């Protein structure tokens, strides 16, 4: 792994990385966010008892939309033609949800930022959908889990 910051030019100015000479390869990345809430709130999420409607479906759709719009949100990201985005939301305890976002494409640059953005916005949407009954919700551990493909090869949080 390089210790050079690729988004800085030789003078230290921010710039968009030129990927025109890179090979097109299959690239995949997965990211997570953990959402902590009161057990009563999580029960309402699961049972569909919140006034804004289907919380989990709304959060999944928000995560997918966010992944597709990452370059509109993160200034130096390349606009990408994602071929697949999945957002899975899993109950991991009586007060925790895990949001997993996986993005894929065949392209010249990776999809780590898209996966991280998708997981983050899905988690924020969970907060928005639940805040009427639980303003103390915490979003934590937003992190890249793994990436595959590209010049730098595969990487996994478990092997870092």
PDB file of C-alpha atoms in Angstrom:
ATOM      1  CA  UNK A   1       0.000   0.000   0.000  1.00  0.00           C
ATOM      2  CA  UNK A   2       1.268   3.453  -0.902  1.00  0.00           C
ATOM      3  CA  UNK A   3       1.706   6.139   1.728  1.00  0.00           C
ATOM      4  CA  UNK A   4       1.213   8.840  -0.933  1.00  0.00           C
ATOM      5  CA  UNK A   5      -2.032  10.824  -0.799  1.00  0.00           C
ATOM      6  CA  UNK A   6      -3.328  10.478  -4.349  1.00  0.00           C
ATOM      7  CA  UNK A   7      -5.743  13.416  -4.158  1.00  0.00           C
ATOM      8  CA  UNK A   8      -2.892  15.902  -3.688  1.00  0.00           C
ATOM      9  CA  UNK A   9      -0.713  17.130  -6.524  1.00  0.00           C
ATOM     10  CA  UNK A  10       3.051  17.769  -6.260  1.00  0.00           C
ATOM     11  CA  UNK A  11       2.312  21.182  -4.695  1.00  0.00           C
ATOM     12  CA  UNK A  12      -0.108  19.779  -2.114  1.00  0.00           C
ATOM     13  CA  UNK A  13      -3.237  21.055  -3.868  1.00  0.00           C
ATOM     14  CA  UNK A  14      -6.348  18.899  -3.973  1.00  0.00           C
ATOM     15  CA  UNK A  15      -7.183  17.461  -7.387  1.00  0.00           C
ATOM     16  CA  UNK A  16      -9.201  14.676  -8.976  1.00  0.00           C
ATOM     17  CA  UNK A  17      -7.056  11.637  -9.708  1.00  0.00           C
ATOM     18  CA  UNK A  18      -6.553  10.874 -13.413  1.00  0.00           C
ATOM     19  CA  UNK A  19      -7.673   7.274 -13.948  1.00  0.00           C
ATOM     20  CA  UNK A  20      -7.594   7.342 -17.757  1.00  0.00           C
ATOM     21  CA  UNK A  21      -4.594   4.983 -17.971  1.00  0.00           C
ATOM     22  CA  UNK A  22      -5.951   2.466 -15.451  1.00  0.00           C
ATOM     23  CA  UNK A  23      -7.307  -0.882 -16.579  1.00  0.00           C
ATOM     24  CA  UNK A  24     -11.000  -1.671 -16.326  1.00  0.00           C
ATOM     25  CA  UNK A  25     -11.404  -4.407 -13.711  1.00  0.00           C
ATOM     26  CA  UNK A  26     -14.237  -5.782 -11.618  1.00  0.00           C
ATOM     27  CA  UNK A  27     -14.302  -3.913  -8.321  1.00  0.00           C
ATOM     28  CA  UNK A  28     -16.380  -4.535  -5.219  1.00  0.00           C
ATOM     29  CA  UNK A  29     -16.456  -2.945  -1.783  1.00  0.00           C
ATOM     30  CA  UNK A  30     -18.473  -3.547   1.381  1.00  0.00           C
ATOM     31  CA  UNK A  31     -18.951  -1.163   4.285  1.00  0.00           C
ATOM     32  CA  UNK A  32     -20.908  -1.173   7.509  1.00  0.00           C
ATOM     33  CA  UNK A  33     -22.503   1.133  10.048  1.00  0.00           C
ATOM     34  CA  UNK A  34     -23.869   0.126  13.441  1.00  0.00           C
ATOM     35  CA  UNK A  35     -27.013   1.852  14.710  1.00  0.00           C
ATOM     36  CA  UNK A  36     -27.749   1.755  18.456  1.00  0.00           C
ATOM     37  CA  UNK A  37     -31.240   2.508  19.741  1.00  0.00           C
ATOM     38  CA  UNK A  38     -33.533   1.737  22.630  1.00  0.00           C
ATOM     39  CA  UNK A  39     -34.878  -1.850  22.579  1.00  0.00           C
ATOM     40  CA  UNK A  40     -38.433  -0.488  22.399  1.00  0.00           C
ATOM     41  CA  UNK A  41     -37.491   1.524  19.313  1.00  0.00           C
ATOM     42  CA  UNK A  42     -35.937  -1.478  17.597  1.00  0.00           C
ATOM     43  CA  UNK A  43     -39.046  -3.512  18.377  1.00  0.00           C
ATOM     44  CA  UNK A  44     -41.186  -0.846  16.681  1.00  0.00           C
ATOM     45  CA  UNK A  45     -38.838  -0.853  13.669  1.00  0.00           C
ATOM     46  CA  UNK A  46     -39.173  -4.616  13.297  1.00  0.00           C
ATOM     47  CA  UNK A  47     -42.923  -4.665  13.868  1.00  0.00           C
ATOM     48  CA  UNK A  48     -43.608  -1.656  11.639  1.00  0.00           C
ATOM     49  CA  UNK A  49     -44.968   0.439  14.487  1.00  0.00           C
ATOM     50  CA  UNK A  50     -43.477   3.828  13.606  1.00  0.00           C
ATOM     51  CA  UNK A  51     -45.493   6.719  12.146  1.00  0.00           C
ATOM     52  CA  UNK A  52     -43.268   7.262   9.086  1.00  0.00           C
ATOM     53  CA  UNK A  53     -43.920   3.799   7.661  1.00  0.00           C
ATOM     54  CA  UNK A  54     -41.584   0.973   6.602  1.00  0.00           C
ATOM     55  CA  UNK A  55     -38.331   2.077   8.203  1.00  0.00           C
ATOM     56  CA  UNK A  56     -36.134  -0.719   6.858  1.00  0.00           C
ATOM     57  CA  UNK A  57     -37.322  -0.441   3.244  1.00  0.00           C
ATOM     58  CA  UNK A  58     -36.883   3.331   3.298  1.00  0.00           C
ATOM     59  CA  UNK A  59     -33.356   3.034   4.724  1.00  0.00           C
ATOM     60  CA  UNK A  60     -32.385   0.438   2.097  1.00  0.00           C
ATOM     61  CA  UNK A  61     -33.617   2.635  -0.738  1.00  0.00           C
ATOM     62  CA  UNK A  62     -31.850   5.688   0.748  1.00  0.00           C
ATOM     63  CA  UNK A  63     -28.576   3.741   0.959  1.00  0.00           C
ATOM     64  CA  UNK A  64     -28.840   2.629  -2.657  1.00  0.00           C
ATOM     65  CA  UNK A  65     -29.624   6.165  -3.842  1.00  0.00           C
ATOM     66  CA  UNK A  66     -26.740   7.587  -1.808  1.00  0.00           C
ATOM     67  CA  UNK A  67     -24.230   5.109  -3.232  1.00  0.00           C
ATOM     68  CA  UNK A  68     -25.317   6.126  -6.738  1.00  0.00           C
ATOM     69  CA  UNK A  69     -24.913   9.840  -5.890  1.00  0.00           C
ATOM     70  CA  UNK A  70     -21.568   9.648  -4.054  1.00  0.00           C
ATOM     71  CA  UNK A  71     -19.727  11.831  -6.565  1.00  0.00           C
ATOM     72  CA  UNK A  72     -22.324  14.570  -5.955  1.00  0.00           C
ATOM     73  CA  UNK A  73     -21.515  14.487  -2.229  1.00  0.00           C
ATOM     74  CA  UNK A  74     -17.764  13.801  -2.032  1.00  0.00           C
ATOM     75  CA  UNK A  75     -15.963  16.473  -4.085  1.00  0.00           C
ATOM     76  CA  UNK A  76     -13.116  14.450  -5.636  1.00  0.00           C
ATOM     77  CA  UNK A  77     -14.954  11.167  -6.292  1.00  0.00           C
ATOM     78  CA  UNK A  78     -15.406  10.064  -9.875  1.00  0.00           C
ATOM     79  CA  UNK A  79     -18.971   9.567 -11.105  1.00  0.00           C
ATOM     80  CA  UNK A  80     -19.380   5.804 -11.468  1.00  0.00           C
ATOM     81  CA  UNK A  81     -21.753   3.508 -13.307  1.00  0.00           C
ATOM     82  CA  UNK A  82     -22.455   1.087 -10.488  1.00  0.00           C
ATOM     83  CA  UNK A  83     -23.724  -2.267 -11.688  1.00  0.00           C
ATOM     84  CA  UNK A  84     -24.964  -3.443  -8.294  1.00  0.00           C
ATOM     85  CA  UNK A  85     -25.714  -1.925  -4.900  1.00  0.00           C
ATOM     86  CA  UNK A  86     -27.129  -3.912  -2.003  1.00  0.00           C
ATOM     87  CA  UNK A  87     -28.061  -2.624   1.417  1.00  0.00           C
ATOM     88  CA  UNK A  88     -28.809  -5.210   4.084  1.00  0.00           C
ATOM     89  CA  UNK A  89     -29.984  -4.295   7.558  1.00  0.00           C
ATOM     90  CA  UNK A  90     -29.581  -6.965  10.221  1.00  0.00           C
ATOM     91  CA  UNK A  91     -30.624  -7.093  13.867  1.00  0.00           C
ATOM     92  CA  UNK A  92     -27.511  -7.936  15.890  1.00  0.00           C
ATOM     93  CA  UNK A  93     -28.887  -7.438  19.419  1.00  0.00           C
ATOM     94  CA  UNK A  94     -32.015  -6.129  21.121  1.00  0.00           C
ATOM     95  CA  UNK A  95     -30.758  -2.571  20.577  1.00  0.00           C
ATOM     96  CA  UNK A  96     -28.449  -2.753  17.515  1.00  0.00           C
ATOM     97  CA  UNK A  97     -28.845  -2.828  13.777  1.00  0.00           C
ATOM     98  CA  UNK A  98     -25.995  -3.489  11.377  1.00  0.00           C
ATOM     99  CA  UNK A  99     -26.199  -1.753   8.017  1.00  0.00           C
ATOM    100  CA  UNK A 100     -24.152  -3.436   5.265  1.00  0.00           C
ATOM    101  CA  UNK A 101     -23.704  -1.823   1.865  1.00  0.00           C
ATOM    102  CA  UNK A 102     -21.962  -3.578  -1.024  1.00  0.00           C
ATOM    103  CA  UNK A 103     -21.237  -1.885  -4.350  1.00  0.00           C
ATOM    104  CA  UNK A 104     -19.883  -3.408  -7.570  1.00  0.00           C
ATOM    105  CA  UNK A 105     -18.853  -2.336 -11.045  1.00  0.00           C
ATOM    106  CA  UNK A 106     -16.386  -2.939 -13.811  1.00  0.00           C
ATOM    107  CA  UNK A 107     -14.367   0.236 -14.017  1.00  0.00           C
ATOM    108  CA  UNK A 108     -11.135   2.154 -13.580  1.00  0.00           C
ATOM    109  CA  UNK A 109     -11.572   3.210  -9.949  1.00  0.00           C
ATOM    110  CA  UNK A 110     -12.779   1.591  -6.759  1.00  0.00           C
ATOM    111  CA  UNK A 111     -16.147   1.741  -5.051  1.00  0.00           C
ATOM    112  CA  UNK A 112     -15.092   2.099  -1.421  1.00  0.00           C
ATOM    113  CA  UNK A 113     -16.562   5.590  -1.083  1.00  0.00           C
ATOM    114  CA  UNK A 114     -19.839   4.446  -2.615  1.00  0.00           C
ATOM    115  CA  UNK A 115     -20.146   1.587  -0.112  1.00  0.00           C
ATOM    116  CA  UNK A 116     -19.268   3.878   2.812  1.00  0.00           C
ATOM    117  CA  UNK A 117     -21.725   6.532   1.628  1.00  0.00           C
ATOM    118  CA  UNK A 118     -24.491   3.977   1.157  1.00  0.00           C
ATOM    119  CA  UNK A 119     -24.008   2.531   4.649  1.00  0.00           C
ATOM    120  CA  UNK A 120     -23.817   6.011   6.198  1.00  0.00           C
ATOM    121  CA  UNK A 121     -26.943   7.382   4.543  1.00  0.00           C
ATOM    122  CA  UNK A 122     -28.939   4.228   5.272  1.00  0.00           C
ATOM    123  CA  UNK A 123     -27.942   4.621   8.941  1.00  0.00           C
ATOM    124  CA  UNK A 124     -28.871   8.329   8.885  1.00  0.00           C
ATOM    125  CA  UNK A 125     -32.232   7.406   7.383  1.00  0.00           C
ATOM    126  CA  UNK A 126     -32.814   4.932  10.211  1.00  0.00           C
ATOM    127  CA  UNK A 127     -32.180   7.822  12.604  1.00  0.00           C
ATOM    128  CA  UNK A 128     -34.537  10.118  10.704  1.00  0.00           C
ATOM    129  CA  UNK A 129     -37.298   7.526  10.597  1.00  0.00           C
ATOM    130  CA  UNK A 130     -36.994   6.788  14.337  1.00  0.00           C
ATOM    131  CA  UNK A 131     -36.105  10.155  15.889  1.00  0.00           C
ATOM    132  CA  UNK A 132     -39.718  10.902  16.863  1.00  0.00           C
ATOM    133  CA  UNK A 133     -39.560   8.110  19.445  1.00  0.00           C
ATOM    134  CA  UNK A 134     -35.796   7.953  20.172  1.00  0.00           C
ATOM    135  CA  UNK A 135     -33.550  10.994  19.776  1.00  0.00           C
ATOM    136  CA  UNK A 136     -30.666   9.205  21.508  1.00  0.00           C
ATOM    137  CA  UNK A 137     -29.900   6.898  18.572  1.00  0.00           C
ATOM    138  CA  UNK A 138     -26.161   6.531  17.952  1.00  0.00           C
ATOM    139  CA  UNK A 139     -24.500   5.712  14.627  1.00  0.00           C
ATOM    140  CA  UNK A 140     -21.055   4.214  15.080  1.00  0.00           C
ATOM    141  CA  UNK A 141     -18.336   2.119  13.496  1.00  0.00           C
ATOM    142  CA  UNK A 142     -18.845   3.307   9.949  1.00  0.00           C
ATOM    143  CA  UNK A 143     -16.044   1.422   8.253  1.00  0.00           C
ATOM    144  CA  UNK A 144     -14.869  -0.324   5.138  1.00  0.00           C
ATOM    145  CA  UNK A 145     -15.072  -4.097   5.581  1.00  0.00           C
ATOM    146  CA  UNK A 146     -13.418  -5.188   2.352  1.00  0.00           C
ATOM    147  CA  UNK A 147     -12.547  -4.214  -1.185  1.00  0.00           C
ATOM    148  CA  UNK A 148     -11.721  -6.401  -4.152  1.00  0.00           C
ATOM    149  CA  UNK A 149     -10.094  -5.603  -7.463  1.00  0.00           C
ATOM    150  CA  UNK A 150      -8.029  -2.790  -8.831  1.00  0.00           C
ATOM    151  CA  UNK A 151      -4.312  -2.089  -8.911  1.00  0.00           C
ATOM    152  CA  UNK A 152      -3.876  -2.237  -5.138  1.00  0.00           C
ATOM    153  CA  UNK A 153      -5.585  -5.650  -4.961  1.00  0.00           C
ATOM    154  CA  UNK A 154      -7.874  -7.076  -2.338  1.00  0.00           C
ATOM    155  CA  UNK A 155      -8.121  -5.781   1.218  1.00  0.00           C
ATOM    156  CA  UNK A 156     -10.108  -6.944   4.238  1.00  0.00           C
ATOM    157  CA  UNK A 157     -10.608  -5.277   7.614  1.00  0.00           C
ATOM    158  CA  UNK A 158     -10.052  -8.653   9.259  1.00  0.00           C
ATOM    159  CA  UNK A 159      -6.577  -8.877   7.695  1.00  0.00           C
ATOM    160  CA  UNK A 160      -5.538  -5.250   8.192  1.00  0.00           C
TER     161      UNK A 160
END
